[in-house]
Amino acid sequence: QFTRLTKPMAKVNGGELLGACIDAAERAGGIIRDVWKSGQLDTKDKGGDDPFTKADVESQQLIVALLQKRWPNLPIIGEEDCIIPPTDLDPQLQKFDASQTPNDLKEMHLEDICVFVDPLDATKEFTLGNLEACMSLIGIGYKVWSSLVNQLVRENQLEESCINRLSMMGE
């Protein structure tokens, strides 16, 4: 008789992860729009004319907290260097139709996944008021990859966002 020395690898359904990422991007877009409307951007410079704002930090905190609430050990690389407070919110996994998930992505090993987050791409444009240039970017790295782009403003409508590019590609 043998004793198991390692824990079994946690499995993640890729469709659920993508759904949670869509939800996180949409919620982050709401935070970014709210910061813009408040006029309190709290702009700072990372150096080299590379600004970041309150919207960058708060949107990344939400994205990471939502994903880590569902998958606490999910590797995530975020652009902003910030503490991630816990959230009481639950990610909405059904934002992506799980029936569309390719079979080889229904049970991905957590250790083989890495999520990349740029919560507010084009921050400089954001600070200048060119909101249509701004996006929330989330990439999922695995044996295959998925990505989504959440455009924060659609046709000059500050009240809605649009997931305008979504892809899931196999090996």
Short mmCIF file of N, CA, C and O in Angstrom, two decimals, residues 52-126:
data_model
loop_
_atom_site.label_atom_id
_atom_site.label_comp_id
_atom_site.label_asym_id
_atom_site.label_seq_id
_atom_site.Cartn_x
_atom_site.Cartn_y
_atom_site.Cartn_z
N PHE A 52 -0.53 55.88 -14.03
CA PHE A 52 -1.55 54.96 -13.54
C PHE A 52 -2.49 55.77 -12.66
O PHE A 52 -2.12 56.82 -12.15
N THR A 53 -3.71 55.28 -12.54
CA THR A 53 -4.74 56.03 -11.82
C THR A 53 -5.42 55.13 -10.79
O THR A 53 -5.21 53.92 -10.75
N LYS A 54 -6.28 55.76 -10.04
CA LYS A 54 -7.14 55.04 -9.10
C LYS A 54 -7.94 53.97 -9.85
O LYS A 54 -8.16 52.88 -9.34
N ALA A 55 -8.34 54.27 -11.07
CA ALA A 55 -9.13 53.31 -11.87
C ALA A 55 -8.31 52.06 -12.20
O ALA A 55 -8.84 50.95 -12.18
N ASP A 56 -7.03 52.23 -12.52
CA ASP A 56 -6.16 51.08 -12.80
C ASP A 56 -6.11 50.15 -11.59
O ASP A 56 -6.30 48.94 -11.72
N VAL A 57 -5.83 50.73 -10.44
CA VAL A 57 -5.64 49.94 -9.22
C VAL A 57 -6.95 49.27 -8.79
O VAL A 57 -6.99 48.06 -8.56
N GLU A 58 -8.03 50.04 -8.70
CA GLU A 58 -9.29 49.48 -8.20
C GLU A 58 -9.87 48.43 -9.15
O GLU A 58 -10.44 47.44 -8.70
N SER A 59 -9.70 48.63 -10.45
CA SER A 59 -10.23 47.63 -11.39
C SER A 59 -9.40 46.35 -11.33
O SER A 59 -9.96 45.25 -11.38
N GLN A 60 -8.07 46.47 -11.20
CA GLN A 60 -7.26 45.25 -11.07
C GLN A 60 -7.58 44.54 -9.76
O GLN A 60 -7.67 43.30 -9.73
N GLN A 61 -7.75 45.28 -8.70
CA GLN A 61 -8.09 44.65 -7.42
C GLN A 61 -9.37 43.83 -7.54
O GLN A 61 -9.43 42.70 -7.04
N LEU A 62 -10.36 44.36 -8.22
CA LEU A 62 -11.61 43.63 -8.38
C LEU A 62 -11.43 42.40 -9.27
O LEU A 62 -11.89 41.31 -8.92
N ILE A 63 -10.76 42.55 -10.40
CA ILE A 63 -10.56 41.42 -11.32
C ILE A 63 -9.86 40.27 -10.59
O ILE A 63 -10.33 39.13 -10.61
N VAL A 64 -8.76 40.57 -9.95
CA VAL A 64 -7.97 39.53 -9.29
C VAL A 64 -8.75 38.93 -8.12
O VAL A 64 -8.78 37.71 -7.95
N ALA A 65 -9.41 39.77 -7.33
CA ALA A 65 -10.17 39.26 -6.18
C ALA A 65 -11.29 38.33 -6.61
O ALA A 65 -11.51 37.29 -5.99
N LEU A 66 -12.00 38.68 -7.68
CA LEU A 66 -13.08 37.82 -8.17
C LEU A 66 -12.54 36.46 -8.61
O LEU A 66 -13.11 35.41 -8.27
N LEU A 67 -11.46 36.47 -9.38
CA LEU A 67 -10.90 35.21 -9.87
C LEU A 67 -10.33 34.38 -8.73
O LEU A 67 -10.51 33.16 -8.69
N GLN A 68 -9.65 35.03 -7.79
CA GLN A 68 -9.06 34.29 -6.67
C GLN A 68 -10.11 33.80 -5.68
O GLN A 68 -9.86 32.84 -4.96
N LYS A 69 -11.25 34.43 -5.65
CA LYS A 69 -12.31 33.92 -4.77
C LYS A 69 -12.75 32.54 -5.24
O LYS A 69 -12.97 31.64 -4.43
N ARG A 70 -12.86 32.36 -6.53
CA ARG A 70 -13.30 31.07 -7.10
C ARG A 70 -12.15 30.07 -7.16
O ARG A 70 -12.34 28.88 -6.91
N TRP A 71 -10.95 30.56 -7.52
CA TRP A 71 -9.77 29.70 -7.67
C TRP A 71 -8.63 30.36 -6.88
O TRP A 71 -7.81 31.08 -7.45
N PRO A 72 -8.53 30.09 -5.56
CA PRO A 72 -7.56 30.79 -4.71
C PRO A 72 -6.10 30.65 -5.15
O PRO A 72 -5.30 31.55 -4.88
N ASN A 73 -5.74 29.57 -5.79
CA ASN A 73 -4.35 29.37 -6.20
C ASN A 73 -4.09 29.65 -7.67
O ASN A 73 -3.05 29.27 -8.21
N LEU A 74 -5.02 30.32 -8.33
CA LEU A 74 -4.87 30.63 -9.75
C LEU A 74 -3.72 31.62 -9.95
O LEU A 74 -3.72 32.70 -9.36
N PRO A 75 -2.72 31.25 -10.75
CA PRO A 75 -1.63 32.20 -11.01
C PRO A 75 -2.13 33.37 -11.86
O PRO A 75 -2.73 33.17 -12.92
N ILE A 76 -1.91 34.58 -11.36
CA ILE A 76 -2.35 35.79 -12.05
C ILE A 76 -1.20 36.79 -12.07
O ILE A 76 -0.57 37.04 -11.04
N ILE A 77 -0.94 37.34 -13.23
CA ILE A 77 0.06 38.40 -13.37
C ILE A 77 -0.69 39.67 -13.76
O ILE A 77 -1.33 39.72 -14.81
N GLY A 78 -0.62 40.67 -12.90
CA GLY A 78 -1.30 41.93 -13.15
C GLY A 78 -0.31 43.04 -13.41
O GLY A 78 0.81 43.02 -12.89
N GLU A 79 -0.72 44.02 -14.19
CA GLU A 79 0.17 45.14 -14.51
C GLU A 79 0.46 46.01 -13.29
O GLU A 79 1.57 46.50 -13.13
N GLU A 80 -0.53 46.20 -12.46
CA GLU A 80 -0.37 47.12 -11.33
C GLU A 80 0.15 46.38 -10.10
O GLU A 80 -0.24 45.26 -9.84
N ASP A 81 1.03 47.06 -9.37
CA ASP A 81 1.58 46.51 -8.13
C ASP A 81 0.69 46.99 -6.99
O ASP A 81 0.81 48.13 -6.54
N CYS A 82 -0.24 46.14 -6.57
CA CYS A 82 -1.18 46.56 -5.54
C CYS A 82 -1.62 45.37 -4.69
O CYS A 82 -1.56 44.22 -5.11
N ILE A 83 -2.06 45.68 -3.49
CA ILE A 83 -2.60 44.68 -2.58
C ILE A 83 -4.00 44.33 -3.06
O ILE A 83 -4.76 45.20 -3.48
N ILE A 84 -4.35 43.06 -2.97
CA ILE A 84 -5.67 42.60 -3.41
C ILE A 84 -6.51 42.29 -2.18
O ILE A 84 -6.35 41.24 -1.55
N PRO A 85 -7.44 43.19 -1.83
CA PRO A 85 -8.32 42.88 -0.71
C PRO A 85 -9.35 41.84 -1.12
O PRO A 85 -9.72 41.75 -2.30
N PRO A 86 -9.82 41.03 -0.18
CA PRO A 86 -10.85 40.04 -0.52
C PRO A 86 -12.16 40.73 -0.92
O PRO A 86 -12.39 41.89 -0.60
N THR A 87 -12.99 40.00 -1.63
CA THR A 87 -14.29 40.52 -2.05
C THR A 87 -15.41 39.62 -1.58
O THR A 87 -15.22 38.41 -1.43
N ASP A 88 -16.56 40.21 -1.34
CA ASP A 88 -17.76 39.43 -1.01
C ASP A 88 -18.50 39.03 -2.27
O ASP A 88 -19.44 38.23 -2.21
N LEU A 89 -18.10 39.58 -3.40
CA LEU A 89 -18.76 39.28 -4.67
C LEU A 89 -18.34 37.90 -5.18
O LEU A 89 -17.22 37.47 -4.94
N ASP A 90 -19.24 37.26 -5.88
CA ASP A 90 -18.93 35.99 -6.52
C ASP A 90 -18.86 36.21 -8.03
O ASP A 90 -19.71 36.91 -8.59
N PRO A 91 -17.87 35.60 -8.70
CA PRO A 91 -17.82 35.74 -10.15
C PRO A 91 -18.99 35.02 -10.82
O PRO A 91 -19.40 33.95 -10.37
N GLN A 92 -19.52 35.61 -11.84
CA GLN A 92 -20.63 35.02 -12.59
C GLN A 92 -20.05 34.13 -13.69
O GLN A 92 -19.60 34.63 -14.72
N LEU A 93 -20.03 32.84 -13.46
CA LEU A 93 -19.38 31.89 -14.36
C LEU A 93 -20.15 31.70 -15.65
O LEU A 93 -19.59 31.30 -16.67
N GLN A 94 -21.43 31.98 -15.65
CA GLN A 94 -22.28 31.72 -16.81
C GLN A 94 -22.20 32.82 -17.86
O GLN A 94 -22.95 32.78 -18.83
N LYS A 95 -21.29 33.76 -17.75
CA LYS A 95 -21.14 34.82 -18.75
C LYS A 95 -20.65 34.26 -20.09
O LYS A 95 -20.68 34.93 -21.10
N PHE A 96 -20.14 33.04 -20.06
CA PHE A 96 -19.73 32.34 -21.28
C PHE A 96 -20.52 31.04 -21.32
O PHE A 96 -20.63 30.35 -20.32
N ASP A 97 -21.08 30.71 -22.46
CA ASP A 97 -21.89 29.50 -22.62
C ASP A 97 -20.98 28.27 -22.51
O ASP A 97 -20.22 27.97 -23.43
N ALA A 98 -21.06 27.59 -21.37
CA ALA A 98 -20.17 26.45 -21.10
C ALA A 98 -20.30 25.35 -22.15
O ALA A 98 -19.35 24.59 -22.36
N SER A 99 -21.43 25.27 -22.83
CA SER A 99 -21.57 24.23 -23.86
C SER A 99 -20.65 24.50 -25.05
O SER A 99 -20.40 23.61 -25.86
N GLN A 100 -20.12 25.72 -25.13
CA GLN A 100 -19.19 26.07 -26.22
C GLN A 100 -17.73 25.78 -25.86
O GLN A 100 -16.84 25.99 -26.67
N THR A 101 -17.50 25.30 -24.65
CA THR A 101 -16.14 25.01 -24.21
C THR A 101 -15.62 23.75 -24.90
O THR A 101 -16.25 22.69 -24.81
N PRO A 102 -14.50 23.85 -25.59
CA PRO A 102 -13.91 22.63 -26.20
C PRO A 102 -13.64 21.57 -25.13
O PRO A 102 -13.28 21.90 -23.99
N ASN A 103 -13.80 20.31 -25.50
CA ASN A 103 -13.64 19.22 -24.53
C ASN A 103 -12.30 19.26 -23.81
O ASN A 103 -12.23 18.97 -22.61
N ASP A 104 -11.22 19.59 -24.53
CA ASP A 104 -9.90 19.58 -23.90
C ASP A 104 -9.69 20.75 -22.94
O ASP A 104 -8.67 20.84 -22.27
N LEU A 105 -10.69 21.65 -22.82
CA LEU A 105 -10.59 22.77 -21.88
C LEU A 105 -11.58 22.65 -20.73
O LEU A 105 -11.68 23.54 -19.90
N LYS A 106 -12.27 21.53 -20.66
CA LYS A 106 -13.26 21.36 -19.60
C LYS A 106 -12.63 20.96 -18.27
O LYS A 106 -13.23 21.16 -17.22
N GLU A 107 -11.44 20.40 -18.31
CA GLU A 107 -10.73 20.01 -17.09
C GLU A 107 -9.26 20.37 -17.22
O GLU A 107 -8.41 19.51 -17.41
N MET A 108 -8.98 21.65 -17.10
CA MET A 108 -7.59 22.12 -17.18
C MET A 108 -6.96 22.06 -15.79
O MET A 108 -7.63 22.35 -14.80
N HIS A 109 -5.71 21.67 -15.73
CA HIS A 109 -5.00 21.66 -14.45
C HIS A 109 -4.64 23.09 -14.06
O HIS A 109 -4.06 23.83 -14.86
N LEU A 110 -4.99 23.46 -12.85
CA LEU A 110 -4.75 24.82 -12.35
C LEU A 110 -3.29 25.22 -12.50
O LEU A 110 -2.97 26.35 -12.85
N GLU A 111 -2.40 24.27 -12.27
CA GLU A 111 -0.97 24.55 -12.32
C GLU A 111 -0.49 24.90 -13.73
O GLU A 111 0.60 25.44 -13.91
N ASP A 112 -1.30 24.59 -14.75
CA ASP A 112 -0.92 24.84 -16.14
C ASP A 112 -1.53 26.12 -16.70
O ASP A 112 -1.43 26.39 -17.88
N ILE A 113 -2.18 26.90 -15.83
CA ILE A 113 -2.88 28.12 -16.27
C ILE A 113 -2.17 29.35 -15.71
O ILE A 113 -1.63 29.32 -14.61
N CYS A 114 -2.17 30.42 -16.48
CA CYS A 114 -1.74 31.72 -15.98
C CYS A 114 -2.63 32.77 -16.61
O CYS A 114 -2.85 32.77 -17.82
N VAL A 115 -3.16 33.65 -15.77
CA VAL A 115 -4.02 34.74 -16.24
C VAL A 115 -3.22 36.03 -16.21
O VAL A 115 -2.51 36.31 -15.25
N PHE A 116 -3.33 36.80 -17.30
CA PHE A 116 -2.63 38.07 -17.43
C PHE A 116 -3.67 39.19 -17.43
O PHE A 116 -4.66 39.12 -18.16
N VAL A 117 -3.44 40.23 -16.62
CA VAL A 117 -4.42 41.30 -16.46
C VAL A 117 -3.77 42.66 -16.71
O VAL A 117 -2.78 43.01 -16.08
N ASP A 118 -4.34 43.40 -17.64
CA ASP A 118 -4.05 44.82 -17.80
C ASP A 118 -5.42 45.49 -17.62
O ASP A 118 -6.22 45.55 -18.55
N PRO A 119 -5.70 45.96 -16.41
CA PRO A 119 -7.07 46.38 -16.08
C PRO A 119 -7.54 47.61 -16.85
O PRO A 119 -8.72 47.77 -17.11
N LEU A 120 -6.60 48.48 -17.20
CA LEU A 120 -6.94 49.69 -17.95
C LEU A 120 -5.83 49.95 -18.95
O LEU A 120 -4.84 50.63 -18.67
N ASP A 121 -5.97 49.36 -20.11
CA ASP A 121 -4.99 49.58 -21.18
C ASP A 121 -5.23 50.98 -21.74
O ASP A 121 -6.37 51.40 -21.89
N ALA A 122 -4.14 51.68 -22.05
CA ALA A 122 -4.19 53.05 -22.56
C ALA A 122 -4.55 54.04 -21.45
O ALA A 122 -5.37 54.94 -21.63
N THR A 123 -3.90 53.89 -20.32
CA THR A 123 -4.17 54.79 -19.19
C THR A 123 -3.90 56.25 -19.55
O THR A 123 -4.66 57.13 -19.15
N LYS A 124 -2.84 56.50 -20.30
CA LYS A 124 -2.56 57.89 -20.67
C LYS A 124 -3.74 58.48 -21.45
O LYS A 124 -4.14 59.62 -21.21
N GLU A 125 -4.29 57.70 -22.37
CA GLU A 125 -5.46 58.17 -23.12
C GLU A 125 -6.64 58.40 -22.18
O GLU A 125 -7.41 59.34 -22.36
N PHE A 126 -6.77 57.55 -21.18
CA PHE A 126 -7.82 57.71 -20.17
C PHE A 126 -7.68 59.06 -19.48
O PHE A 126 -8.66 59.80 -19.33
#
